[in-house]
Amino acid sequence: MAVAIHLERCGKTFPDGTRALEPLSLDVAAGETVVLLGPSGCGKTTMLRIIAGLESPDAGGRVLFDREDVTALPIERRGVGMVFQSYALFPNMTVAQNVDYGLRVRKMARPERDKRVAEMLELVDLASFGARRVDQLSGGQRQRVALARALAIRPRALLLDEPLTALDAKLREQLRVEIDRLLRSLDVTSVYVTHDQSEAMALGDRIVVMERGRIAQAGTPQEIYQRPATAFVAEFIGTMNRLTGEVVDGCLILPAGRVPLDGLAAREVMFRPEDVRLVAAGEHHLRATVISSFFLGDHTRLVVDVGGTSPLVVETTERRTWPRGETVHMAIAPGAILAVPGQAP
Amino acid sequence: MSAVRTPLRYWLQLAATLAVCAFLVVPVGLSILAGVTENFFIGVKSGLTLRWVVQVWDLYHETVWRSIGIALACLACTLALGVPAAYALARAQSRLTRWIEELLVLPVAVPGLATALALILAYGTWRDFRASWLFILVGHVLFTLPFMVRSVLAVMMAVDLKTLEEAAASLGASFRERFFSVVLPNVRSGILAGSLMVLTLSMGEFNLTWMLHTPLTKTLPVGLADSYASMRLEIGSAYTLIFLVMIVPLLVALQWAAARAQKRGA
């Protein structure tokens, strides 16, 4: 049932000349969940629509499901399940009729259809909602119906276009967990488009970060987070601090102190807020002044000034308050420092 | 229940509103009354009668049937042309389609007489066509089509038809299947509102029709003008009465359908 998806040199130029997608290739293994992540206008939705068959790639591009070339196949013959940001449930049908639609179109026998519909509603925890009208459901329930409808046809691939974006934060979290459970248990190849990096981290076996129609980096969430390939990826995923100084004896020299580079030969480096520890004076690499502090419950986020470059963001679990102007001493965890990609050493 | 005294301003406003209503309604009432009065110059004391209505029916029943026929034919044409046109406009949203939407109101903005003259200039020499009721039908379709298209288009835009159709297509539905199972059912309210509008406008159309008709292809409103000009007052009024009986239910239904379409769109 689950197929591998291969995109070969798929680009997209719109009739008005805008290049939405540079010719690019991507392989999604059978059963894998790949998240296309990027800011709006990066080409992620265009890529999803090319996989779905809602857009065709520019000449020369090919879309393959396993070894079958589906480039010329319209969406209705590709056998993909789609979930949209706006749910796209049919308002003229009940919940059950929505889930049944794809089966009815396939001219499946009635008893089998009824059984499958019940099964699918069970799967998304809406077993007793079959007779409801769509407008009687909450946003989260609607998206679960949309999932059931897409999965009912036993799709060769499940394509999700920002499915959680229209929901409020709490529901988004709940449904994300539910989608994760579904994707893991059903072993269906899925491509998931989002601009939300925490969604991407939570759901993706692999994340493809996109920037202006190109793939900036593709890799596991850990790779993307810990070894960003470009400055854009580093800054788009999570928070990244940057420091620029002079390299002397394997250390980065700054007005605020010296940072050991662990053999790195870069005068421009970056590191994550959680890799900074507040330490006693004397054990520190850097000295800084607190600009502002945000108490976030389980931790406190400090914005500190180290003189010269842009302020740094630091996270600490220490239970105390940090008045503005206080001097803090910081050490950066060994191995956490990265060279800014694309910079000459 | 309220202990607060209703302010004087409220009563003044109510009186003003009622006065305006009376100003508008009294002539209609008088006209209806004239249609069933034995002799309007003597007044109601001359007695009430349906004689005039019967006489009008004898003289003009052909115009009634013709008007109904043309309105229904006009509806069929605007449905066949307008729904696909609205669909095409809704699917291909671009600067060009927005221009077309604007251009669609042109037949409404241009005086009916001018449209009619243009039709006569262009096709007047085709004698059989010119003499048939089809000539009037063309004018009516031209005039009413924009109302159908805009009414259907508004609902199509409100329900985000494009995404609904994409969803149906992803589930395997062919164009035909999606059009009949998803598109039409979800724009029904717009089609209904548009249809009632087209019927009402076609039934009451006078401008165009007056130019396009021949003595053998009079419609109801043209017949009305004819009777006002050449018959006694009671007959003209009785004719108006017949027209009202036909058009008022349509107007009521139109209001109902429009309200329903709006609720659907929201």
XYZ file of C-alpha atoms in Angstrom:
611
model
C 0.000 0.000 0.000
C 2.645 2.532 1.013
C 4.747 3.665 -1.925
C 8.064 5.450 -2.175
C 7.797 8.859 -3.792
C 10.519 10.166 -6.070
C 10.653 13.668 -7.463
C 13.176 14.085 -10.277
C 14.218 17.592 -11.297
C 10.773 18.978 -10.532
C 10.628 22.737 -11.004
C 7.634 25.015 -11.277
C 7.353 28.265 -13.174
C 3.953 29.940 -13.128
C 2.489 31.464 -16.288
C 3.345 34.971 -15.093
C 7.009 33.960 -14.962
C 7.424 33.526 -11.189
C 9.719 30.656 -10.317
C 7.995 28.907 -7.400
C 10.309 25.927 -7.392
C 13.824 25.459 -8.756
C 14.258 22.052 -10.405
C 14.907 19.732 -7.477
C 14.835 16.083 -6.560
C 13.519 14.412 -3.447
C 13.043 10.815 -2.364
C 10.524 9.771 0.252
C 10.874 6.168 1.385
C 7.801 3.944 1.681
C 6.135 4.491 5.042
C 8.279 7.503 5.841
C 6.934 10.861 7.060
C 8.688 13.783 5.423
C 7.914 17.314 6.533
C 8.393 20.180 4.102
C 9.241 23.168 6.270
C 9.800 26.769 5.369
C 8.419 30.292 5.460
C 5.513 31.228 3.208
C 6.486 31.465 -0.436
C 9.367 28.975 -0.114
C 7.756 26.522 -2.544
C 6.712 23.848 -0.042
C 3.040 23.897 -0.967
C 3.888 23.905 -4.680
C 6.010 20.810 -4.118
C 3.151 19.069 -2.293
C 0.747 19.988 -5.085
C 3.124 18.534 -7.660
C 3.212 15.261 -5.705
C -0.586 15.340 -5.456
C -1.095 16.023 -9.142
C -2.760 19.387 -8.576
C 0.132 21.086 -10.376
C 2.346 19.629 -13.059
C 6.112 20.167 -12.929
C 7.893 22.142 -15.648
C 9.052 20.104 -18.644
C 11.783 17.665 -17.667
C 10.450 17.005 -14.166
C 9.115 13.580 -13.251
C 7.079 12.241 -10.329
C 7.348 8.526 -9.555
C 5.366 6.391 -7.124
C 7.661 3.401 -6.613
C 8.682 2.773 -10.200
C 5.488 4.024 -11.819
C 5.768 7.374 -13.590
C 2.673 9.319 -12.469
C 3.717 12.713 -13.877
C 0.905 12.745 -16.434
C -1.680 11.194 -14.109
C -4.306 13.690 -12.853
C -4.966 13.782 -9.114
C -8.160 11.736 -9.324
C -6.160 8.772 -10.617
C -3.147 9.035 -8.305
C -4.787 7.531 -5.251
C -3.426 10.065 -2.786
C -5.218 11.230 0.332
C -5.185 14.962 0.903
C -5.808 17.011 4.030
C -6.196 20.763 3.648
C -5.694 23.683 5.999
C -9.337 24.688 5.467
C -10.531 21.059 6.042
C -12.439 21.147 2.706
C -15.227 18.938 4.033
C -18.297 18.855 1.792
C -20.921 20.993 3.555
C -23.760 19.271 1.701
C -22.947 15.902 3.273
C -22.928 14.416 6.763
C -19.723 13.317 8.474
C -20.262 9.702 7.375
C -21.087 10.728 3.805
C -17.884 12.752 3.675
C -15.811 9.763 4.751
C -17.769 7.567 2.354
C -17.292 9.860 -0.661
C -14.087 8.316 -1.999
C -15.465 4.805 -1.542
C -18.719 5.699 -3.307
C -16.769 7.162 -6.221
C -14.814 3.898 -6.361
C -18.134 2.039 -6.628
C -17.341 -0.192 -3.674
C -20.158 -2.430 -2.442
C -22.448 -0.887 0.157
C -21.800 -3.223 3.129
C -18.056 -2.943 2.672
C -18.317 0.845 2.476
C -20.374 1.074 5.656
C -17.871 -1.098 7.446
C -14.912 0.980 6.277
C -16.612 4.263 7.219
C -17.348 2.978 10.737
C -13.760 1.766 11.022
C -12.354 5.128 9.951
C -14.577 7.148 12.287
C -13.505 4.805 15.072
C -9.885 5.433 14.149
C -10.220 9.189 14.639
C -12.396 8.798 17.715
C -15.592 10.110 16.113
C -17.588 6.885 15.992
C -20.803 8.478 17.241
C -20.574 11.530 14.945
C -21.460 9.885 11.628
C -24.897 11.464 11.272
C -23.776 14.974 12.229
C -23.651 17.806 9.779
C -20.205 19.215 9.166
C -21.107 22.636 10.538
C -21.963 21.049 13.892
C -18.329 20.081 14.466
C -15.434 21.979 16.038
C -12.299 22.747 14.030
C -10.371 19.860 15.550
C -13.204 17.431 14.863
C -13.482 18.644 11.283
C -9.826 18.012 10.643
C -10.158 14.534 12.120
C -13.040 13.853 9.722
C -10.843 15.114 6.890
C -8.126 12.679 7.989
C -10.608 9.802 8.119
C -11.900 10.738 4.672
C -8.385 10.826 3.210
C -7.387 7.548 4.848
C -10.616 5.723 3.942
C -9.519 5.247 0.342
C -6.342 3.485 1.545
C -4.208 6.079 -0.220
C -0.825 5.307 -1.706
C 0.422 8.440 0.053
C -1.067 10.891 2.518
C -0.443 14.552 1.741
C -1.133 17.144 4.433
C -1.085 20.862 3.661
C -0.740 22.862 6.898
C -3.467 20.760 8.551
C -3.109 22.353 11.997
C -2.627 25.986 11.045
C -6.301 26.950 11.382
C -6.555 25.572 14.938
C -5.776 27.274 18.226
C -2.655 26.342 20.151
C -4.125 23.775 22.539
C -6.082 21.884 19.855
C -3.067 22.017 17.591
C -1.003 20.218 20.205
C -3.698 17.540 20.734
C -4.247 16.890 17.064
C -0.519 16.793 16.422
C -0.206 13.923 18.863
C -3.145 12.214 17.193
C -1.722 12.646 13.695
C 1.598 11.289 14.926
C -0.144 8.210 16.327
C -2.024 7.681 13.045
C 1.025 8.050 10.819
C 3.070 5.658 12.982
C 0.383 3.015 13.271
C -0.810 3.048 9.652
C 2.560 2.825 7.948
C 1.496 5.225 5.225
C 3.949 7.345 3.255
C 3.215 10.929 4.166
C 4.338 14.353 3.115
C 3.437 17.083 5.557
C 3.719 20.781 4.798
C 4.080 23.311 7.597
C 5.740 26.584 8.517
C 5.812 25.587 12.205
C 9.181 24.161 13.195
C 7.989 22.487 16.393
C 5.340 20.623 14.367
C 8.036 19.591 11.912
C 10.337 18.357 14.681
C 7.589 16.384 16.378
C 6.183 14.678 13.278
C 8.936 14.270 10.752
C 11.113 11.208 10.266
C 12.890 13.626 8.031
C 12.587 17.368 7.586
C 13.185 19.161 4.318
C 13.833 22.842 5.001
C 13.024 24.984 1.999
C 14.061 28.498 1.133
C 13.058 30.461 -1.949
C 12.207 27.457 -4.091
C 15.248 25.407 -3.106
C 15.983 22.714 -0.567
C 18.190 24.327 2.059
C 18.707 21.094 3.978
C 17.157 17.661 4.280
C 17.779 15.441 7.262
C 16.467 14.011 10.516
C 15.174 16.541 13.052
C 18.357 16.006 15.092
C 20.612 16.685 12.103
C 18.685 19.776 11.147
C 18.751 21.132 14.683
C 22.265 20.184 15.676
C 24.070 20.497 12.361
C 22.285 23.155 10.323
C 23.765 23.305 6.841
C 23.124 26.980 6.227
C 22.713 30.115 8.282
C 19.091 30.240 7.108
C 18.351 26.773 8.506
C 20.133 27.613 11.753
C 18.019 30.679 12.289
C 14.731 29.265 11.015
C 14.810 26.270 13.360
C 14.833 27.298 16.994
C 16.944 30.166 18.313
C 20.596 30.505 17.434
C 23.156 32.838 18.991
C 25.947 34.270 16.911
C 29.350 35.602 17.921
C 32.089 37.185 15.826
C 35.613 37.776 17.093
C 39.308 37.143 16.487
C 40.835 33.653 16.634
C 43.925 33.445 18.815
C 45.400 30.140 20.037
C 42.207 28.154 19.305
C 40.032 30.602 21.177
C 37.576 33.215 19.992
C 38.582 36.529 21.523
C 35.823 38.995 22.334
C 35.580 42.127 24.495
C 33.444 40.065 26.880
C 35.867 37.173 27.192
C 37.335 34.195 25.334
C 35.549 31.108 24.070
C 37.482 27.870 23.404
C 36.782 26.718 19.857
C 37.554 22.981 20.255
C 39.666 22.965 17.121
C 37.150 24.941 15.082
C 38.793 27.470 12.802
C 36.064 30.061 12.462
C 35.867 33.672 13.497
C 32.081 33.568 13.249
C 30.381 30.918 15.381
C 26.899 30.028 16.647
C 25.327 28.031 19.463
C 21.890 27.285 20.966
C 20.513 29.059 24.089
C 20.182 25.772 25.970
C 23.911 25.076 25.522
C 24.870 28.016 27.685
C 25.333 27.550 31.449
C 25.423 30.281 34.018
C 28.539 29.734 36.098
C 30.466 31.357 38.931
C 32.923 34.101 38.062
C 36.267 32.545 37.176
C 34.814 29.482 35.447
C 33.263 31.631 32.754
C 33.973 32.139 29.065
C 31.908 35.280 28.714
C 30.716 38.065 30.933
C 27.437 39.777 30.091
C 24.773 42.154 31.377
C 21.113 41.188 31.572
C 18.933 43.216 29.180
C 15.669 41.443 29.930
C 14.409 38.203 31.433
C 11.286 36.168 30.694
C 10.016 33.713 33.286
C 8.470 30.823 31.310
C 7.539 28.487 34.149
C 9.920 25.582 33.642
C 12.785 27.846 32.692
C 13.815 31.461 32.392
C 14.936 33.005 29.143
C 17.497 35.790 29.457
C 18.524 38.254 26.816
C 22.037 39.438 27.594
C 24.467 41.954 26.158
C 28.063 40.926 25.506
C 29.030 44.220 23.906
C 29.382 44.858 20.196
C 27.411 42.159 18.348
C 23.703 41.422 18.694
C 22.423 40.286 22.131
C 22.557 36.602 23.103
C 19.671 34.467 24.297
C 20.364 32.185 27.238
C 18.139 29.654 28.987
C 18.439 28.648 32.617
C 16.429 26.525 35.043
C 17.810 28.312 38.095
C 15.060 29.491 40.457
C 15.758 33.132 40.974
C 15.066 36.468 39.349
C 17.404 38.373 37.093
C 17.198 42.129 37.496
C 18.055 44.190 34.481
C 21.676 45.304 34.453
C 22.944 42.398 36.565
C 26.251 40.909 35.459
C 26.185 37.195 34.645
C 28.977 34.766 33.828
C 28.443 32.167 31.152
C 30.130 29.045 29.823
C 29.264 27.353 26.556
C 28.950 23.560 26.617
C 31.859 21.802 24.906
C 30.991 20.612 21.386
C 28.001 22.926 21.126
C 29.783 25.559 19.107
C 29.314 25.496 15.329
C 30.947 27.483 12.604
C 28.440 29.636 10.725
C 28.010 27.760 7.411
C 29.082 29.489 4.252
C 31.674 31.696 6.008
C 35.370 31.713 5.164
C 37.430 30.540 8.174
C -42.895 45.789 31.177
C -40.503 48.658 30.797
C -41.102 51.399 33.284
C -39.304 53.903 31.099
C -41.774 55.993 29.116
C -41.440 55.578 25.388
C -39.954 58.885 24.267
C -41.872 61.232 22.019
C -39.145 60.878 19.399
C -40.061 57.235 18.940
C -43.683 58.093 18.134
C -42.631 60.837 15.735
C -40.327 58.467 13.904
C -43.030 55.815 13.736
C -45.522 58.338 12.356
C -43.042 59.515 9.724
C -42.301 55.926 8.662
C -45.973 55.067 8.434
C -46.644 58.218 6.436
C -43.958 57.317 3.895
C -45.287 53.759 3.669
C -48.795 55.062 3.107
C -47.530 57.421 0.423
C -46.071 54.441 -1.438
C -48.799 51.882 -0.776
C -51.948 53.977 -1.250
C -51.567 54.330 -5.050
C -51.141 50.551 -5.383
C -54.178 50.007 -3.208
C -56.216 52.504 -5.209
C -55.185 50.868 -8.455
C -56.239 47.441 -7.181
C -59.491 48.903 -5.986
C -60.065 50.527 -9.368
C -59.667 47.133 -11.032
C -62.604 45.672 -9.110
C -64.865 48.717 -8.983
C -67.916 48.938 -11.270
C -67.236 52.578 -12.090
C -64.203 54.216 -10.557
C -65.452 57.767 -11.238
C -68.541 57.144 -9.159
C -66.489 55.269 -6.561
C -66.820 52.068 -4.542
C -70.520 52.787 -3.958
C -71.088 51.862 -7.622
C -70.339 48.296 -6.482
C -67.513 45.761 -6.710
C -67.128 43.436 -9.680
C -64.758 40.925 -11.307
C -66.137 41.934 -14.695
C -63.003 43.906 -15.627
C -60.683 41.117 -14.627
C -62.605 38.699 -16.843
C -62.542 41.190 -19.675
C -58.803 41.684 -19.337
C -58.312 37.944 -19.394
C -60.322 37.678 -22.603
C -58.406 40.491 -24.249
C -54.917 39.866 -22.982
C -54.549 36.282 -21.744
C -52.118 35.594 -24.586
C -49.690 38.159 -23.164
C -49.820 36.420 -19.797
C -48.960 33.040 -21.276
C -46.295 34.602 -23.486
C -44.682 36.350 -20.537
C -44.631 33.135 -18.511
C -43.237 31.245 -21.506
C -40.523 33.809 -22.153
C -39.602 33.980 -18.449
C -39.226 30.187 -18.270
C -37.265 30.018 -21.522
C -35.109 32.878 -20.274
C -34.507 30.977 -17.039
C -33.474 27.871 -18.979
C -31.037 29.922 -21.077
C -29.517 31.782 -18.124
C -29.100 28.514 -16.207
C -27.427 26.818 -19.156
C -25.162 29.801 -19.831
C -24.815 31.427 -16.427
C -23.934 28.512 -14.135
C -21.032 27.260 -16.285
C -19.889 30.865 -16.805
C -19.895 31.532 -13.046
C -18.053 28.255 -12.507
C -15.389 29.183 -15.037
C -14.963 32.615 -13.440
C -14.756 31.144 -9.944
C -12.148 28.580 -10.965
C -9.923 30.893 -13.000
C -9.500 33.805 -10.612
C -7.234 36.344 -12.294
C -7.205 39.979 -13.267
C -8.893 39.062 -16.545
C -11.795 37.295 -14.828
C -12.297 40.230 -12.487
C -12.566 42.461 -15.543
C -15.123 40.113 -17.027
C -17.096 40.232 -13.784
C -17.179 44.014 -14.025
C -18.134 43.926 -17.704
C -21.007 41.613 -16.829
C -22.953 44.484 -15.270
C -22.796 46.448 -18.521
C -26.134 45.180 -19.896
C -27.700 46.353 -16.645
C -26.075 49.784 -16.761
C -26.860 50.456 -20.432
C -30.492 51.588 -20.932
C -32.677 48.758 -22.188
C -33.771 50.904 -25.120
C -30.166 51.159 -26.323
C -29.609 47.411 -26.048
C -32.833 46.819 -27.929
C -31.873 49.242 -30.666
C -28.524 47.491 -31.039
C -30.298 44.139 -31.362
C -32.631 45.527 -34.001
C -29.733 47.059 -35.933
C -27.815 43.794 -35.847
C -30.562 41.214 -36.408
C -33.611 43.235 -37.457
C -33.249 42.184 -41.050
C -33.730 38.492 -40.226
C -37.496 38.794 -40.715
C -38.718 35.540 -39.176
C -36.456 35.936 -36.169
C -37.430 39.596 -35.762
C -41.123 38.691 -35.795
C -40.899 35.805 -33.331
C -40.940 35.804 -29.538
C -37.368 34.475 -29.679
C -36.230 37.995 -30.497
C -37.617 39.188 -27.175
C -36.089 36.171 -25.450
C -32.625 37.169 -26.657
C -33.082 40.613 -25.167
C -34.260 39.176 -21.862
C -31.365 36.722 -21.655
C -28.931 39.550 -22.336
C -30.488 41.611 -19.578
C -30.898 38.895 -16.914
C -27.765 36.779 -17.437
C -25.531 39.027 -15.293
C -27.893 38.583 -12.350
C -27.663 34.809 -12.601
C -23.876 34.809 -12.971
C -23.267 37.187 -10.086
C -25.658 35.415 -7.770
C -24.084 32.000 -8.424
C -20.552 33.379 -8.421
C -21.031 34.998 -4.998
C -21.965 31.668 -3.429
C -19.168 29.862 -5.267
C -16.622 32.277 -3.841
C -18.100 32.034 -0.342
C -17.835 28.227 -0.152
C -14.230 28.051 -1.482
C -15.278 25.814 -4.319
C -11.738 25.351 -5.587
C -10.516 23.526 -2.483
C -13.717 21.486 -2.186
C -13.206 20.317 -5.740
C -9.560 19.528 -5.132
C -10.600 17.424 -2.148
C -13.176 15.577 -4.263
C -10.617 15.024 -7.017
C -8.069 13.634 -4.552
C -10.706 11.100 -3.500
C -10.956 9.931 -7.096
C -13.956 11.866 -8.407
C -13.896 12.730 -12.110
C -14.887 16.201 -13.300
C -18.463 15.049 -13.962
C -18.788 13.415 -10.561
C -17.461 16.418 -8.697
C -19.609 18.853 -10.645
C -22.828 17.035 -9.794
C -22.016 15.777 -6.290
C -20.016 18.680 -4.883
C -20.286 21.812 -7.025
C -24.019 21.949 -7.768
C -25.322 20.933 -4.313
C -23.128 23.522 -2.632
C -24.178 26.414 -4.876
C -27.881 25.488 -4.899
C -28.828 28.536 -2.840
C -27.111 30.847 -5.331
C -28.786 29.148 -8.272
C -32.181 29.417 -6.584
C -31.742 33.095 -5.770
C -30.496 33.772 -9.299
C -33.398 31.862 -10.842
C -36.055 33.765 -8.928
C -34.330 37.012 -9.832
C -34.287 36.101 -13.528
C -37.978 35.113 -13.498
C -38.994 38.313 -11.749
C -36.950 40.558 -14.019
C -38.112 38.816 -17.179
C -41.779 38.941 -16.174
C -41.605 42.667 -15.461
C -39.223 43.738 -18.249
C -40.652 46.621 -20.273
C -37.840 48.810 -21.696
C -36.245 46.301 -24.005
C -39.428 44.436 -24.741
C -41.284 47.545 -25.815
C -38.702 48.083 -28.559
C -38.423 44.416 -29.531
C -42.069 43.363 -29.620
C -44.407 43.201 -32.594
C -48.213 43.451 -32.339
C -48.190 39.644 -32.347
C -45.557 39.221 -29.633
C -46.844 41.455 -26.837
C -45.780 40.505 -23.324
C -47.666 41.297 -20.145
C -45.928 44.613 -19.337
C -46.251 45.746 -22.959
C -49.929 44.780 -22.846
C -50.258 46.841 -19.677
C -48.905 49.927 -21.414
C -51.227 49.235 -24.304
C -54.287 48.955 -22.065
C -53.382 52.078 -20.087
C -53.175 54.011 -23.351
C -56.276 52.706 -25.066
C -58.705 51.119 -22.571
C -60.828 52.479 -19.789
C -59.163 52.975 -16.410
C -60.843 49.971 -14.751
C -59.490 47.578 -17.355
C -55.942 48.884 -17.013
C -56.241 48.539 -13.242
C -57.648 45.025 -13.440
C -54.700 44.149 -15.655
C -52.328 45.537 -13.027
C -54.089 43.341 -10.490
C -53.364 40.237 -12.569
C -49.722 41.284 -12.914
C -49.400 41.767 -9.148
C -50.932 38.365 -8.436
C -48.242 36.825 -10.619
C -45.228 38.859 -9.541
C -45.718 39.252 -5.774
C -45.260 35.549 -4.901
C -42.068 35.603 -6.973
C -40.779 38.628 -5.072
C -41.548 37.019 -1.711
C -39.778 33.833 -2.779
C -36.856 35.937 -3.978
C -36.434 37.560 -0.563
C -36.600 34.188 1.120
C -34.037 32.648 -1.228
C -31.661 35.574 -0.899
C -31.794 35.363 2.892
C -31.139 31.649 2.675
C -28.211 32.105 0.299
C -26.693 34.654 2.635
C -27.013 32.351 5.619
C -25.358 29.590 3.635
C -22.518 31.791 2.557
C -21.773 33.035 6.069
